[in-house]
Amino acid sequence: QVQLVESGGGLVQAGDSLRLSCAASGRTFRNNLMGWFRQAPGKEREFVAAISWSGGRPTYADSVKGRFSISRDNAKNTMFLQMNSLKPEDTAVYYCVASISTYSNLPASASAYRYWGQGTQVTVSS
């Protein structure tokens, strides 16, 4: 059974940093596109970042560009999201996602990903 398990969420103040982790099990994703989405209360789910199997040319939402950094450790089947300079508007449940493909020409689309984690809550107070 494939599982994506997020960790590292929590309650922080504006300007603080958090590092989210996503541990995959049940299959290897070393050759697959992976990413992060988030959903704030009362809002639609939105794309945050995506990373190719090689780790090159990550893609970011404009709202997090320059503050968030996505990375992965294929040997450990793990992905990370380093979040710096957090803002209250970053408050959301963050979801780890994985594709069955190595590439997507629409990495920001939820439809590009088959596997989703249960999510981890990130709350940023002002």
mmCIF file of C-alpha atoms in Angstrom:
data_model
loop_
_atom_site.group_PDB
_atom_site.id
_atom_site.type_symbol
_atom_site.label_atom_id
_atom_site.label_comp_id
_atom_site.label_asym_id
_atom_site.label_seq_id
_atom_site.Cartn_x
_atom_site.Cartn_y
_atom_site.Cartn_z
ATOM 1 C CA GLN A 1 0.000 0.000 0.000
ATOM 2 C CA VAL A 2 1.417 3.359 -1.035
ATOM 3 C CA GLN A 3 1.575 5.953 1.695
ATOM 4 C CA LEU A 4 2.758 9.532 1.815
ATOM 5 C CA VAL A 5 3.164 10.815 5.356
ATOM 6 C CA GLU A 6 3.777 14.478 6.045
ATOM 7 C CA SER A 7 5.392 15.839 9.184
ATOM 8 C CA GLY A 8 6.872 19.052 10.488
ATOM 9 C CA GLY A 9 3.816 21.251 10.639
ATOM 10 C CA GLY A 10 2.979 23.387 13.628
ATOM 11 C CA LEU A 11 2.160 26.786 15.022
ATOM 12 C CA VAL A 12 4.690 29.539 14.390
ATOM 13 C CA GLN A 13 4.814 33.306 14.285
ATOM 14 C CA ALA A 14 5.051 35.431 11.179
ATOM 15 C CA GLY A 15 8.630 35.548 9.943
ATOM 16 C CA ASP A 16 9.517 32.144 11.356
ATOM 17 C CA SER A 17 10.559 29.056 9.411
ATOM 18 C CA LEU A 18 9.329 25.489 9.202
ATOM 19 C CA ARG A 19 10.548 22.434 7.351
ATOM 20 C CA LEU A 20 7.991 19.940 6.174
ATOM 21 C CA SER A 21 8.924 16.371 5.345
ATOM 22 C CA CYS A 22 7.132 13.769 3.282
ATOM 23 C CA ALA A 23 8.061 10.137 3.734
ATOM 24 C CA ALA A 24 6.897 7.757 1.033
ATOM 25 C CA SER A 25 6.414 4.039 1.484
ATOM 26 C CA GLY A 26 4.952 1.187 -0.480
ATOM 27 C CA ARG A 27 6.870 2.055 -3.628
ATOM 28 C CA THR A 28 9.767 4.184 -4.697
ATOM 29 C CA PHE A 29 9.198 7.609 -6.171
ATOM 30 C CA ARG A 30 12.780 8.277 -7.140
ATOM 31 C CA ASN A 31 11.777 8.542 -10.789
ATOM 32 C CA ASN A 32 8.582 10.489 -10.232
ATOM 33 C CA LEU A 33 7.415 14.051 -10.097
ATOM 34 C CA MET A 34 6.472 15.082 -6.573
ATOM 35 C CA GLY A 35 5.124 18.231 -5.008
ATOM 36 C CA TRP A 36 3.185 20.097 -2.356
ATOM 37 C CA PHE A 37 -0.304 21.543 -2.314
ATOM 38 C CA ARG A 38 -2.108 23.396 0.441
ATOM 39 C CA GLN A 39 -5.636 24.230 1.430
ATOM 40 C CA ALA A 40 -6.678 26.998 3.762
ATOM 41 C CA PRO A 41 -10.045 27.001 5.550
ATOM 42 C CA GLY A 42 -12.805 28.078 3.206
ATOM 43 C CA LYS A 43 -10.471 28.228 0.224
ATOM 44 C CA GLU A 44 -9.725 26.002 -2.692
ATOM 45 C CA ARG A 45 -6.721 23.742 -2.727
ATOM 46 C CA GLU A 46 -3.735 25.403 -4.353
ATOM 47 C CA PHE A 47 -0.400 24.379 -5.767
ATOM 48 C CA VAL A 48 2.697 25.254 -3.755
ATOM 49 C CA ALA A 49 5.729 23.611 -5.369
ATOM 50 C CA ALA A 50 6.831 20.675 -7.497
ATOM 51 C CA ILE A 51 10.119 18.920 -8.076
ATOM 52 C CA SER A 52 11.242 16.585 -10.835
ATOM 53 C CA TRP A 53 12.768 13.197 -10.195
ATOM 54 C CA SER A 54 16.269 14.650 -10.527
ATOM 55 C CA GLY A 55 15.574 17.613 -8.305
ATOM 56 C CA GLY A 56 16.295 20.046 -11.073
ATOM 57 C CA ARG A 57 14.165 23.015 -12.138
ATOM 58 C CA PRO A 58 11.658 23.101 -9.284
ATOM 59 C CA THR A 59 8.394 24.940 -9.855
ATOM 60 C CA TYR A 60 6.831 27.321 -7.342
ATOM 61 C CA ALA A 61 3.618 29.219 -6.933
ATOM 62 C CA ASP A 62 4.180 32.953 -7.205
ATOM 63 C CA SER A 63 2.935 33.398 -3.649
ATOM 64 C CA VAL A 64 5.817 31.358 -2.203
ATOM 65 C CA LYS A 65 8.594 32.040 -4.691
ATOM 66 C CA GLY A 66 11.736 33.237 -2.956
ATOM 67 C CA ARG A 67 10.518 32.048 0.468
ATOM 68 C CA PHE A 68 9.933 28.306 0.026
ATOM 69 C CA SER A 69 12.355 25.702 -1.243
ATOM 70 C CA ILE A 70 11.476 22.174 -2.314
ATOM 71 C CA SER A 71 13.994 19.351 -2.277
ATOM 72 C CA ARG A 72 14.136 15.585 -2.196
ATOM 73 C CA ASP A 73 16.312 12.690 -1.082
ATOM 74 C CA ASN A 74 15.639 9.844 -3.488
ATOM 75 C CA ALA A 75 17.785 7.420 -1.521
ATOM 76 C CA LYS A 76 15.410 7.875 1.415
ATOM 77 C CA ASN A 77 12.226 8.241 -0.647
ATOM 78 C CA THR A 78 11.646 11.547 1.092
ATOM 79 C CA MET A 79 10.758 15.062 0.030
ATOM 80 C CA PHE A 80 11.031 18.345 1.892
ATOM 81 C CA LEU A 81 9.582 21.828 1.870
ATOM 82 C CA GLN A 82 11.648 24.495 3.588
ATOM 83 C CA MET A 83 9.397 27.431 4.391
ATOM 84 C CA ASN A 84 11.012 30.708 5.398
ATOM 85 C CA SER A 85 9.588 34.133 6.164
ATOM 86 C CA LEU A 86 6.217 32.612 6.857
ATOM 87 C CA LYS A 87 3.149 34.815 6.635
ATOM 88 C CA PRO A 88 -0.322 34.398 8.152
ATOM 89 C CA GLU A 89 -1.651 33.742 4.663
ATOM 90 C CA ASP A 90 0.516 30.617 4.524
ATOM 91 C CA THR A 91 -1.751 29.056 7.130
ATOM 92 C CA ALA A 92 -3.185 25.889 5.615
ATOM 93 C CA VAL A 93 -3.074 22.128 5.579
ATOM 94 C CA TYR A 94 -0.118 21.118 3.450
ATOM 95 C CA TYR A 95 -0.323 17.978 1.337
ATOM 96 C CA CYS A 96 2.480 15.915 -0.131
ATOM 97 C CA VAL A 97 1.718 14.579 -3.605
ATOM 98 C CA ALA A 98 3.348 12.144 -5.993
ATOM 99 C CA SER A 99 2.815 11.414 -9.639
ATOM 100 C CA ILE A 100 3.080 8.097 -11.435
ATOM 101 C CA SER A 101 4.991 9.935 -14.148
ATOM 102 C CA THR A 102 8.470 11.346 -14.317
ATOM 103 C CA TYR A 103 7.229 14.578 -15.816
ATOM 104 C CA SER A 104 4.152 16.694 -16.336
ATOM 105 C CA ASN A 105 3.750 19.733 -18.525
ATOM 106 C CA LEU A 106 1.259 20.919 -15.899
ATOM 107 C CA PRO A 107 3.065 20.335 -12.589
ATOM 108 C CA ALA A 108 0.793 22.840 -10.853
ATOM 109 C CA SER A 109 -2.322 20.858 -11.683
ATOM 110 C CA ALA A 110 -3.713 18.509 -9.052
ATOM 111 C CA SER A 111 -4.606 16.087 -11.823
ATOM 112 C CA ALA A 112 -0.899 15.442 -12.407
ATOM 113 C CA TYR A 113 -0.679 13.560 -9.107
ATOM 114 C CA ARG A 114 -2.138 10.193 -8.175
ATOM 115 C CA TYR A 115 -0.959 9.898 -4.589
ATOM 116 C CA TRP A 116 -1.805 12.307 -1.795
ATOM 117 C CA GLY A 117 -0.842 12.381 1.857
ATOM 118 C CA GLN A 118 -3.207 13.119 4.724
ATOM 119 C CA GLY A 119 -1.774 16.564 5.264
ATOM 120 C CA THR A 120 -0.041 18.476 8.028
ATOM 121 C CA GLN A 121 -1.350 21.688 9.560
ATOM 122 C CA VAL A 122 0.726 24.843 9.355
ATOM 123 C CA THR A 123 -0.538 27.818 11.316
ATOM 124 C CA VAL A 124 1.195 31.186 11.179
ATOM 125 C CA SER A 125 0.146 33.786 13.711
ATOM 126 C CA SER A 126 0.580 37.502 13.136
#
